[in-house]
Each structure stands twice: as structure tokens, then as C-alpha cells.
CSV table of N, CA and C in Angstrom, one decimal:
chain,number,residue,atom,x,y,z
T,1,UNK,N,0.8,-1.2,0.0
T,1,UNK,CA,0.0,0.0,0.0
T,1,UNK,C,0.9,1.2,0.0
T,2,UNK,N,0.5,2.2,-0.8
T,2,UNK,CA,1.3,3.5,-0.9
T,2,UNK,C,0.5,4.6,-0.2
T,3,UNK,N,1.1,5.3,0.6
T,3,UNK,CA,0.5,6.5,1.3
T,3,UNK,C,1.0,7.7,0.6
T,4,UNK,N,0.3,8.8,0.8
T,4,UNK,CA,0.7,10.1,0.2
T,4,UNK,C,2.1,10.4,0.5
T,5,UNK,N,2.6,10.1,1.7
T,5,UNK,CA,4.0,10.4,2.1
T,5,UNK,C,5.0,9.6,1.3
T,6,UNK,N,4.5,8.4,0.8
T,6,UNK,CA,5.4,7.6,0.0
T,6,UNK,C,5.5,7.9,-1.5
T,7,UNK,N,4.7,8.9,-1.9
T,7,UNK,CA,4.6,9.2,-3.3
T,7,UNK,C,6.0,9.5,-3.9
T,8,UNK,N,6.2,9.1,-5.2
T,8,UNK,CA,7.4,9.4,-5.9
T,8,UNK,C,7.1,10.5,-6.9
T,9,UNK,N,5.9,11.1,-6.9
T,9,UNK,CA,5.7,12.2,-7.8
T,9,UNK,C,6.3,13.5,-7.3
T,10,UNK,N,6.9,14.2,-8.2
T,10,UNK,CA,7.5,15.5,-7.8
T,10,UNK,C,7.6,16.4,-9.1
T,11,UNK,N,7.6,17.7,-8.8
T,11,UNK,CA,7.8,18.7,-9.9
T,11,UNK,C,9.2,19.1,-9.8
T,12,UNK,N,9.9,19.1,-10.9
T,12,UNK,CA,11.3,19.5,-10.9
T,12,UNK,C,11.5,20.6,-11.9
T,13,UNK,N,12.1,21.7,-11.5
T,13,UNK,CA,12.4,22.8,-12.4
T,13,UNK,C,13.9,22.8,-12.7
T,14,UNK,N,14.2,23.0,-14.0
T,14,UNK,CA,15.5,22.9,-14.4
T,14,UNK,C,15.8,24.0,-15.4
T,15,UNK,N,16.8,24.8,-15.3
T,15,UNK,CA,17.2,25.8,-16.2
T,15,UNK,C,17.8,25.2,-17.4
T,16,UNK,N,17.5,25.7,-18.6
T,16,UNK,CA,18.1,25.2,-19.8
T,16,UNK,C,18.6,26.4,-20.6
T,17,UNK,N,19.6,26.2,-21.5
T,17,UNK,CA,20.1,27.2,-22.4
T,17,UNK,C,20.0,26.7,-23.8
T,18,UNK,N,20.0,27.6,-24.8
T,18,UNK,CA,20.0,27.2,-26.2
T,18,UNK,C,21.3,27.7,-26.8
T,19,UNK,N,22.0,26.9,-27.4
T,19,UNK,CA,23.3,27.2,-28.1
T,19,UNK,C,23.5,26.4,-29.3
T,20,UNK,N,24.5,26.7,-30.1
T,20,UNK,CA,24.8,25.9,-31.3
T,20,UNK,C,25.2,24.5,-30.9
T,21,UNK,N,24.7,23.6,-31.6
T,21,UNK,CA,25.1,22.2,-31.5
T,21,UNK,C,26.6,22.1,-32.0
T,22,UNK,N,27.4,21.3,-31.3
T,22,UNK,CA,28.8,21.2,-31.6
T,22,UNK,C,29.1,19.7,-31.9
T,23,UNK,N,30.1,19.4,-32.7
T,23,UNK,CA,30.5,18.0,-33.0
T,23,UNK,C,30.7,17.2,-31.7
T,24,UNK,N,31.3,17.9,-30.7
T,24,UNK,CA,31.6,17.2,-29.4
T,24,UNK,C,30.3,16.7,-28.7
T,25,UNK,N,29.1,17.3,-29.1
T,25,UNK,CA,27.8,17.0,-28.5
T,25,UNK,C,27.3,15.7,-29.0
T,26,UNK,N,27.7,15.2,-30.2
T,26,UNK,CA,27.0,14.1,-30.9
T,26,UNK,C,27.0,12.8,-30.1
T,27,UNK,N,28.0,12.4,-29.4
T,27,UNK,CA,27.8,11.2,-28.6
T,27,UNK,C,26.7,11.3,-27.6
T,28,UNK,N,26.4,12.5,-27.1
T,28,UNK,CA,25.3,12.6,-26.1
T,28,UNK,C,24.0,12.7,-26.7
T,29,UNK,N,23.9,12.7,-28.1
T,29,UNK,CA,22.7,12.9,-28.8
T,29,UNK,C,22.2,11.5,-29.4
T,30,UNK,N,22.8,10.4,-29.0
T,30,UNK,CA,22.4,9.1,-29.5
T,30,UNK,C,20.9,8.9,-29.4
T,31,UNK,N,20.2,9.5,-28.4
T,31,UNK,CA,18.8,9.4,-28.3
T,31,UNK,C,18.0,9.9,-29.5
T,32,UNK,N,18.6,10.8,-30.3
T,32,UNK,CA,17.9,11.4,-31.4
T,32,UNK,C,17.8,10.6,-32.6
T,33,UNK,N,18.6,9.5,-32.7
T,33,UNK,CA,18.6,8.7,-33.9
T,33,UNK,C,19.7,7.7,-34.0
T,34,UNK,N,19.8,7.0,-35.0
T,34,UNK,CA,20.8,6.0,-35.2
T,34,UNK,C,22.2,6.6,-35.5
T,35,UNK,N,23.2,5.7,-35.6
T,35,UNK,CA,24.5,6.2,-36.0
T,35,UNK,C,24.5,6.8,-37.4
T,36,UNK,N,23.7,6.3,-38.3
T,36,UNK,CA,23.6,6.9,-39.6
T,36,UNK,C,23.0,8.3,-39.5
T,37,UNK,N,22.0,8.5,-38.7
T,37,UNK,CA,21.4,9.8,-38.5
T,37,UNK,C,22.5,10.8,-37.9
T,38,UNK,N,23.2,10.3,-36.9
T,38,UNK,CA,24.2,11.2,-36.3
T,38,UNK,C,25.4,11.5,-37.3
T,39,UNK,N,25.7,10.6,-38.2
T,39,UNK,CA,26.7,11.0,-39.2
T,39,UNK,C,26.2,12.1,-40.1
T,40,UNK,N,24.9,12.0,-40.4
T,40,UNK,CA,24.2,13.0,-41.2
T,40,UNK,C,24.3,14.4,-40.5
T,41,UNK,N,23.9,14.4,-39.2
T,41,UNK,CA,24.0,15.6,-38.4
T,41,UNK,C,25.4,16.2,-38.4
T,42,UNK,N,26.4,15.3,-38.3
T,42,UNK,CA,27.8,15.8,-38.3
T,42,UNK,C,28.1,16.5,-39.6
T,43,UNK,N,27.6,15.9,-40.7
T,43,UNK,CA,27.9,16.6,-42.0
T,43,UNK,C,27.2,18.0,-42.0
T,44,UNK,N,26.0,18.1,-41.5
T,44,UNK,CA,25.3,19.3,-41.4
T,44,UNK,C,26.0,20.4,-40.6
T,45,UNK,N,26.7,19.9,-39.5
T,45,UNK,CA,27.4,20.8,-38.7
T,45,UNK,C,28.6,21.4,-39.5
T,46,UNK,N,29.1,20.7,-40.4
T,46,UNK,CA,30.2,21.3,-41.3
T,46,UNK,C,29.6,22.4,-42.2
T,47,UNK,N,28.3,22.3,-42.6
T,47,UNK,CA,27.6,23.4,-43.3
T,47,UNK,C,27.4,24.6,-42.4
T,48,UNK,N,27.2,24.3,-41.1
T,48,UNK,CA,27.0,25.5,-40.2
T,48,UNK,C,28.1,26.4,-40.2
T,49,UNK,N,29.3,25.9,-40.4
T,49,UNK,CA,30.5,26.8,-40.4
T,49,UNK,C,30.5,27.8,-41.5
T,50,UNK,N,29.8,27.4,-42.6
T,50,UNK,CA,29.7,28.3,-43.8
T,50,UNK,C,28.5,29.2,-43.7
T,51,UNK,N,27.6,29.1,-42.7
T,51,UNK,CA,26.4,29.9,-42.6
T,51,UNK,C,25.2,29.4,-43.4
T,52,UNK,N,25.4,28.2,-44.0
T,52,UNK,CA,24.3,27.7,-44.8
T,52,UNK,C,23.1,27.2,-43.9
T,53,UNK,N,23.5,26.7,-42.7
T,53,UNK,CA,22.5,26.2,-41.7
T,53,UNK,C,22.9,26.7,-40.3
T,54,UNK,N,22.0,26.6,-39.4
T,54,UNK,CA,22.2,26.7,-38.0
T,54,UNK,C,21.8,25.3,-37.4
T,55,UNK,N,22.4,24.8,-36.4
T,55,UNK,CA,22.0,23.6,-35.7
T,55,UNK,C,22.0,23.9,-34.3
T,56,UNK,N,20.9,23.9,-33.6
T,56,UNK,CA,20.8,24.3,-32.2
T,56,UNK,C,20.6,23.1,-31.2
T,57,UNK,N,21.0,23.4,-30.0
T,57,UNK,CA,20.9,22.4,-28.9
T,57,UNK,C,20.3,23.1,-27.7
T,58,UNK,N,19.3,22.5,-27.1
T,58,UNK,CA,18.8,23.0,-25.8
T,58,UNK,C,19.5,22.1,-24.8
T,59,UNK,N,20.2,22.8,-23.9
T,59,UNK,CA,21.1,22.0,-23.0
T,59,UNK,C,20.8,22.2,-21.5
T,60,UNK,N,21.0,21.2,-20.7
T,60,UNK,CA,20.8,21.2,-19.3
T,60,UNK,C,22.0,22.0,-18.6
T,61,UNK,N,21.9,22.3,-17.3
T,61,UNK,CA,23.0,23.0,-16.7
T,61,UNK,C,24.4,22.3,-16.8
T,62,UNK,N,24.4,21.0,-17.0
T,62,UNK,CA,25.7,20.3,-17.1
T,62,UNK,C,26.0,20.2,-18.6
T,63,UNK,N,25.3,21.0,-19.5
T,63,UNK,CA,25.6,21.1,-20.9
T,63,UNK,C,25.3,19.9,-21.7
T,64,UNK,N,24.4,19.1,-21.3
T,64,UNK,CA,23.9,18.0,-22.1
T,64,UNK,C,22.7,18.3,-23.0
T,65,UNK,N,22.8,18.1,-24.3
T,65,UNK,CA,21.7,18.4,-25.2
T,65,UNK,C,20.5,17.5,-24.9
T,66,UNK,N,19.3,18.1,-24.7
T,66,UNK,CA,18.1,17.4,-24.5
T,66,UNK,C,17.0,17.7,-25.6
T,67,UNK,N,17.4,18.6,-26.5
T,67,UNK,CA,16.6,18.9,-27.7
T,67,UNK,C,17.5,19.5,-28.7
T,68,UNK,N,17.3,19.0,-30.0
T,68,UNK,CA,18.2,19.5,-31.1
T,68,UNK,C,17.4,19.8,-32.3
T,69,UNK,N,17.9,20.6,-33.2
T,69,UNK,CA,17.2,20.9,-34.4
T,69,UNK,C,18.0,21.8,-35.3
T,70,UNK,N,17.7,21.7,-36.6
T,70,UNK,CA,18.4,22.5,-37.6
T,70,UNK,C,17.5,23.5,-38.3
T,71,UNK,N,18.2,24.5,-38.9
T,71,UNK,CA,17.6,25.5,-39.8
T,71,UNK,C,18.4,25.6,-41.0
T,72,UNK,N,17.8,25.3,-42.1
T,72,UNK,CA,18.5,25.3,-43.4
T,72,UNK,C,18.1,26.6,-44.1
T,73,UNK,N,19.1,27.4,-44.5
T,73,UNK,CA,18.8,28.7,-45.2
T,73,UNK,C,18.9,28.5,-46.7
T,74,UNK,N,19.2,27.3,-47.2
T,74,UNK,CA,19.4,27.1,-48.7
T,74,UNK,C,18.2,26.6,-49.4
T,75,UNK,N,17.2,26.1,-48.7
T,75,UNK,CA,16.0,25.5,-49.3
T,75,UNK,C,15.2,26.5,-49.9
T,76,UNK,N,15.0,27.7,-49.3
T,76,UNK,CA,14.2,28.7,-49.8
T,76,UNK,C,14.9,30.1,-49.7
T,77,UNK,N,14.7,31.0,-50.6
T,77,UNK,CA,15.3,32.3,-50.5
T,77,UNK,C,14.6,33.1,-49.5
T,78,UNK,N,13.3,32.9,-49.3
T,78,UNK,CA,12.4,33.7,-48.4
T,78,UNK,C,12.2,33.2,-47.0
T,79,UNK,N,12.7,32.0,-46.7
T,79,UNK,CA,12.4,31.3,-45.4
T,79,UNK,C,13.6,30.5,-44.9
T,80,UNK,N,13.6,30.4,-43.6
T,80,UNK,CA,14.5,29.4,-43.0
T,80,UNK,C,13.6,28.1,-42.8
T,81,UNK,N,14.2,27.0,-43.2
T,81,UNK,CA,13.5,25.7,-43.1
T,81,UNK,C,14.0,24.9,-41.9
T,82,UNK,N,13.1,24.7,-40.9
T,82,UNK,CA,13.4,23.9,-39.8
T,82,UNK,C,13.4,22.4,-40.1
T,83,UNK,N,14.3,21.7,-39.6
T,83,UNK,CA,14.3,20.2,-39.9
T,83,UNK,C,15.1,19.5,-38.8
T,84,UNK,N,14.9,18.2,-38.7
T,84,UNK,CA,15.5,17.3,-37.8
T,84,UNK,C,15.3,17.8,-36.3
T,85,UNK,N,14.1,18.2,-36.0
T,85,UNK,CA,13.8,18.7,-34.6
T,85,UNK,C,13.5,17.4,-33.8
T,86,UNK,N,14.2,17.3,-32.6
T,86,UNK,CA,14.0,16.2,-31.8
T,86,UNK,C,14.2,16.6,-30.3
T,87,UNK,N,13.4,16.0,-29.4
T,87,UNK,CA,13.5,16.2,-28.0
T,87,UNK,C,13.7,14.8,-27.4
T,88,UNK,N,14.5,14.8,-26.4
T,88,UNK,CA,14.8,13.5,-25.6
T,88,UNK,C,13.4,13.0,-25.2
T,89,UNK,N,13.1,11.7,-25.6
T,89,UNK,CA,11.7,11.2,-25.4
T,89,UNK,C,11.1,11.4,-23.9
T,90,UNK,N,11.9,11.1,-22.9
T,90,UNK,CA,11.3,11.3,-21.5
T,90,UNK,C,10.9,12.7,-21.2
T,91,UNK,N,11.5,13.7,-21.9
T,91,UNK,CA,11.3,15.1,-21.7
T,91,UNK,C,10.3,15.8,-22.7
T,92,UNK,N,9.7,15.0,-23.5
T,92,UNK,CA,8.7,15.5,-24.4
T,92,UNK,C,7.5,16.0,-23.6
T,93,UNK,N,6.9,17.0,-24.2
T,93,UNK,CA,5.7,17.7,-23.5
T,93,UNK,C,6.1,18.5,-22.3
T,94,UNK,N,7.3,18.9,-22.2
T,94,UNK,CA,7.8,19.7,-21.1
T,94,UNK,C,8.1,21.1,-21.5
T,95,UNK,N,7.9,21.5,-22.8
T,95,UNK,CA,8.2,22.8,-23.3
T,95,UNK,C,9.5,23.0,-24.0
T,96,UNK,N,10.3,21.9,-24.1
T,96,UNK,CA,11.6,22.0,-24.8
T,96,UNK,C,11.4,22.2,-26.3
T,97,UNK,N,10.5,21.5,-26.9
T,97,UNK,CA,10.2,21.7,-28.3
T,97,UNK,C,9.8,23.1,-28.6
T,98,UNK,N,8.9,23.7,-27.8
T,98,UNK,CA,8.5,25.1,-28.0
T,98,UNK,C,9.7,26.0,-27.9
T,99,UNK,N,10.5,25.8,-26.9
T,99,UNK,CA,11.7,26.6,-26.7
T,99,UNK,C,12.7,26.5,-28.0
T,100,UNK,N,12.8,25.3,-28.4
T,100,UNK,CA,13.7,25.0,-29.6
T,100,UNK,C,13.2,25.8,-30.8
T,101,UNK,N,11.9,25.6,-31.1
T,101,UNK,CA,11.3,26.3,-32.3
T,101,UNK,C,11.4,27.8,-32.2
T,102,UNK,N,11.1,28.3,-31.0
T,102,UNK,CA,11.2,29.8,-30.8
T,102,UNK,C,12.6,30.3,-31.0
T,103,UNK,N,13.6,29.5,-30.5
T,103,UNK,CA,15.0,29.9,-30.7
T,103,UNK,C,15.3,29.9,-32.2
T,104,UNK,N,14.8,28.9,-32.9
T,104,UNK,CA,15.1,28.7,-34.3
T,104,UNK,C,14.5,29.9,-35.1
T,105,UNK,N,13.2,30.3,-34.7
T,105,UNK,CA,12.6,31.4,-35.3
T,105,UNK,C,13.4,32.7,-35.1
T,106,UNK,N,14.0,32.9,-33.9
T,106,UNK,CA,14.8,34.0,-33.7
T,106,UNK,C,16.0,34.1,-34.6
T,107,UNK,N,16.6,32.9,-34.8
T,107,UNK,CA,17.8,32.8,-35.7
T,107,UNK,C,17.4,33.2,-37.1
T,108,UNK,N,16.2,32.7,-37.5
T,108,UNK,CA,15.8,33.0,-38.9
T,108,UNK,C,15.6,34.5,-39.0
T,109,UNK,N,15.0,35.2,-38.0
T,109,UNK,CA,14.8,36.6,-38.1
T,109,UNK,C,16.2,37.3,-38.1
T,110,UNK,N,17.2,36.8,-37.4
T,110,UNK,CA,18.5,37.4,-37.4
T,110,UNK,C,19.2,37.3,-38.7
T,111,UNK,N,18.7,36.3,-39.5
T,111,UNK,CA,19.2,36.1,-40.9
T,111,UNK,C,18.5,37.0,-41.9
T,112,UNK,N,17.6,37.8,-41.4
T,112,UNK,CA,16.9,38.8,-42.2
T,112,UNK,C,15.7,38.2,-43.0
T,113,UNK,N,15.3,37.0,-42.5
T,113,UNK,CA,14.1,36.4,-43.2
T,113,UNK,C,12.9,36.5,-42.3
T,114,UNK,N,11.7,36.5,-42.9
T,114,UNK,CA,10.5,36.8,-42.2
T,114,UNK,C,9.5,35.6,-42.2
T,115,UNK,N,10.0,34.4,-42.6
T,115,UNK,CA,9.1,33.2,-42.6
T,115,UNK,C,9.9,32.0,-42.2
T,116,UNK,N,9.3,31.1,-41.5
T,116,UNK,CA,9.8,29.8,-41.1
T,116,UNK,C,8.9,28.7,-41.8
T,117,UNK,N,9.6,27.7,-42.3
T,117,UNK,CA,8.9,26.6,-42.9
T,117,UNK,C,9.4,25.3,-42.3
T,118,UNK,N,8.5,24.3,-42.4
T,118,UNK,CA,8.9,22.9,-42.0
T,118,UNK,C,8.0,21.9,-42.6
T,119,UNK,N,8.4,20.7,-42.5
T,119,UNK,CA,7.6,19.5,-43.0
T,119,UNK,C,7.5,18.6,-41.8
T,120,UNK,N,6.3,18.1,-41.6
T,120,UNK,CA,6.0,17.1,-40.5
T,120,UNK,C,5.3,15.9,-41.1
T,121,UNK,N,5.8,14.8,-40.7
T,121,UNK,CA,5.2,13.5,-41.2
T,121,UNK,C,3.7,13.5,-40.8
T,122,UNK,N,2.9,13.0,-41.8
T,122,UNK,CA,1.5,12.9,-41.5
T,122,UNK,C,1.1,12.0,-40.4
T,123,UNK,N,2.0,11.0,-40.1
T,123,UNK,CA,1.7,10.1,-39.0
T,123,UNK,C,2.3,10.6,-37.7
T,124,UNK,N,2.6,11.9,-37.6
T,124,UNK,CA,3.1,12.5,-36.3
T,124,UNK,C,2.2,13.6,-35.9
T,125,UNK,N,0.9,13.3,-35.5
T,125,UNK,CA,0.0,14.3,-35.1
T,125,UNK,C,0.4,15.1,-33.9
T,126,UNK,N,1.2,14.5,-33.0
T,126,UNK,CA,1.6,15.2,-31.8
T,126,UNK,C,2.5,16.4,-32.2
T,127,UNK,N,3.5,16.2,-33.1
T,127,UNK,CA,4.4,17.2,-33.6
T,127,UNK,C,3.6,18.3,-34.3
T,128,UNK,N,2.7,17.8,-35.2
T,128,UNK,CA,1.9,18.8,-35.9
T,128,UNK,C,1.0,19.7,-35.0
T,129,UNK,N,0.5,19.1,-34.0
T,129,UNK,CA,-0.3,19.9,-33.0
T,129,UNK,C,0.6,21.0,-32.3
T,130,UNK,N,1.8,20.6,-32.0
T,130,UNK,CA,2.8,21.6,-31.5
T,130,UNK,C,3.0,22.7,-32.4
T,131,UNK,N,3.3,22.4,-33.7
T,131,UNK,CA,3.5,23.5,-34.7
T,131,UNK,C,2.3,24.4,-34.9
T,132,UNK,N,1.1,23.8,-34.9
T,132,UNK,CA,-0.1,24.5,-35.0
T,132,UNK,C,-0.3,25.5,-33.8
T,133,UNK,N,0.0,25.0,-32.6
T,133,UNK,CA,-0.1,25.8,-31.4
T,133,UNK,C,0.9,27.0,-31.5
T,134,UNK,N,2.0,26.8,-32.2
T,134,UNK,CA,3.0,27.9,-32.3
T,134,UNK,C,2.7,28.8,-33.5
T,135,UNK,N,1.6,28.5,-34.2
T,135,UNK,CA,1.2,29.5,-35.3
T,135,UNK,C,1.5,29.0,-36.7
T,136,UNK,N,2.0,27.8,-36.9
T,136,UNK,CA,2.3,27.2,-38.2
T,136,UNK,C,1.0,26.8,-38.9
T,137,UNK,N,0.9,27.0,-40.2
T,137,UNK,CA,-0.3,26.7,-41.0
T,137,UNK,C,0.1,25.8,-42.1
T,138,UNK,N,-0.7,24.7,-42.3
T,138,UNK,CA,-0.4,23.8,-43.4
T,138,UNK,C,-0.7,24.5,-44.8
T,139,UNK,N,0.2,24.2,-45.7
T,139,UNK,CA,-0.1,24.8,-47.1
T,139,UNK,C,0.2,23.8,-48.2
T,140,UNK,N,0.4,22.5,-47.9
T,140,UNK,CA,0.6,21.5,-48.9
T,140,UNK,C,1.1,20.2,-48.3
T,141,UNK,N,1.3,19.3,-49.2
T,141,UNK,CA,1.9,17.9,-48.8
T,141,UNK,C,2.9,17.6,-49.9
T,142,UNK,N,3.9,16.8,-49.4
T,142,UNK,CA,4.9,16.2,-50.4
T,142,UNK,C,5.5,15.0,-49.8
T,143,UNK,N,5.9,14.0,-50.6
T,143,UNK,CA,6.6,12.8,-50.1
T,143,UNK,C,8.0,13.2,-49.7
T,144,UNK,N,8.5,12.4,-48.8
T,144,UNK,CA,9.9,12.6,-48.4
T,144,UNK,C,10.5,11.2,-48.2
T,145,UNK,N,11.8,11.1,-48.2
T,145,UNK,CA,12.4,9.8,-48.0
T,145,UNK,C,13.9,10.0,-47.5
T,146,UNK,N,14.4,9.1,-46.7
T,146,UNK,CA,15.7,9.1,-46.3
T,146,UNK,C,16.2,7.7,-45.9
T,147,UNK,N,17.5,7.6,-45.8
T,147,UNK,CA,18.0,6.3,-45.3
T,147,UNK,C,17.9,6.1,-43.8
T,148,UNK,N,17.3,5.0,-43.4
T,148,UNK,CA,17.1,4.7,-42.0
T,148,UNK,C,17.9,3.4,-41.6
T,149,UNK,N,18.5,3.5,-40.5
T,149,UNK,CA,19.3,2.3,-40.0
T,149,UNK,C,18.4,1.4,-39.1
T,150,UNK,N,18.4,0.2,-39.4
T,150,UNK,CA,17.6,-0.8,-38.6
T,150,UNK,C,18.4,-1.2,-37.4
T,151,UNK,N,17.8,-1.9,-36.4
T,151,UNK,CA,18.5,-2.4,-35.2
T,151,UNK,C,19.7,-3.2,-35.5
T,152,UNK,N,19.6,-3.9,-36.6
T,152,UNK,CA,20.8,-4.8,-37.0
T,152,UNK,C,21.8,-4.1,-37.8
T,153,UNK,N,21.7,-2.8,-38.0
T,153,UNK,CA,22.7,-2.0,-38.7
T,153,UNK,C,22.4,-1.9,-40.2
T,154,UNK,N,21.4,-2.6,-40.7
T,154,UNK,CA,21.1,-2.6,-42.1
T,154,UNK,C,20.5,-1.2,-42.4
T,155,UNK,N,20.7,-0.8,-43.7
T,155,UNK,CA,20.2,0.5,-44.1
T,155,UNK,C,19.0,0.2,-45.1
T,156,UNK,N,17.9,0.9,-44.9
T,156,UNK,CA,16.8,0.8,-45.8
T,156,UNK,C,16.2,2.2,-46.1
T,157,UNK,N,15.5,2.3,-47.2
T,157,UNK,CA,15.0,3.6,-47.5
T,157,UNK,C,13.6,3.8,-46.8
T,158,UNK,N,13.5,4.8,-46.1
T,158,UNK,CA,12.2,5.1,-45.4
T,158,UNK,C,11.5,6.2,-46.2
T,159,UNK,N,10.2,5.9,-46.5
T,159,UNK,CA,9.4,6.8,-47.3
T,159,UNK,C,8.2,7.2,-46.5
T,160,UNK,N,7.8,8.5,-46.6
T,160,UNK,CA,6.7,9.0,-45.9
T,160,UNK,C,6.1,10.1,-46.6
T,161,UNK,N,4.9,10.6,-46.1
T,161,UNK,CA,4.2,11.7,-46.7
T,161,UNK,C,4.3,12.8,-45.6
T,162,UNK,N,4.6,14.0,-46.0
T,162,UNK,CA,4.7,15.1,-45.0
T,162,UNK,C,3.7,16.2,-45.4
T,163,UNK,N,3.3,16.9,-44.3
T,163,UNK,CA,2.5,18.1,-44.4
T,163,UNK,C,3.5,19.3,-44.3
T,164,UNK,N,3.4,20.2,-45.3
T,164,UNK,CA,4.3,21.4,-45.3
T,164,UNK,C,3.6,22.5,-44.6
T,165,UNK,N,4.3,23.1,-43.7
T,165,UNK,CA,3.8,24.1,-42.8
T,165,UNK,C,4.7,25.4,-42.8
T,166,UNK,N,4.1,26.5,-42.6
T,166,UNK,CA,4.8,27.8,-42.6
T,166,UNK,C,4.2,28.8,-41.6
T,167,UNK,N,5.1,29.7,-41.2
T,167,UNK,CA,4.7,30.8,-40.3
T,167,UNK,C,5.4,32.1,-40.7
T,168,UNK,N,4.6,33.1,-40.8
T,168,UNK,CA,5.2,34.4,-40.9
T,168,UNK,C,5.8,34.9,-39.6
T,169,UNK,N,7.0,35.4,-39.6
T,169,UNK,CA,7.6,35.8,-38.4
T,169,UNK,C,7.5,37.3,-38.2
């Protein structure tokens, strides 16, 4: 029998910061995807050095990334395109995704752009609901595909349909 005094429920507040994702962070980001995915993120970090993309990390006080995501400035001349947004699964629905998207929007504005765009998989209604709460509006659909690594290390082509969304900043 559990009494109120034995409860393990607690509210914990933790300060986080947003900064650029760095190559040294990648081992701590294994939660965001497979080794293939992390190699792709590493290649994108090389593009960040030239200003083609920004890649952000929301970090705990001990500087561990708990949310990451990129902004590509090469996809559209008029918009920054958010992509590869991820939050550490146990910390989803705690506001970290909102913080990440808002920080990305700020970066886009600093780049002199006034619109943010993204694509969300149709089979991810939770993420789509977040983007809608943040003011993103659907304007189309398109297929997307990428290489995905299976648990056995095999690579297969993952194909999906995405909803295209945008927001004026």
C-alpha cells in the first residue's frame, strides 16, 4: 500500500540554455537517432561553419543536449527551413520543443528572413499539433524519403508523406 507520504511524484524545475550544437555533443545525442542519423547531423554541422545552416541544442546546466534541431537557409530564398527537430523522449511535452522552435525562429529573423517553414510527417499528429499551437499553418503535402538504420545496422529507404507548414515571423 502506498500512502501520500510515500509518493514518488515531484515537480522539478531545471534551467536550460540554447546554443549551437557542436560536434563534441554528438555522442550525447544518440537518443535522437541511429549512428547513420548522427553521421548526417555531423555533415550538417560542417555546413553550419559556412552559414548555410544553424543547428541548435537545448542544454541542461551540465551542458547535455536534451533537444536539437536545424535550420536550413538554402532550401528557400524567403524562409528558414526547420528540420531534424528532436526532443529527448522522456522530456517531451515539457516545453523544450517550444523553446527550440522559438529559438530557431529568432535565428531566422537574425538572418533577415520573415518566414519559417517545416515539414512534419502525416503520421506524427503530436508534432503537428505543437507546430499549429505555435502558429504554423499547413499549405501543402509532399513525399519525403531518407536512409534509415535498422536495429541490426542494415540501411533501408524510409518513405513517408509530409505536411508542409509555414509561419510568418
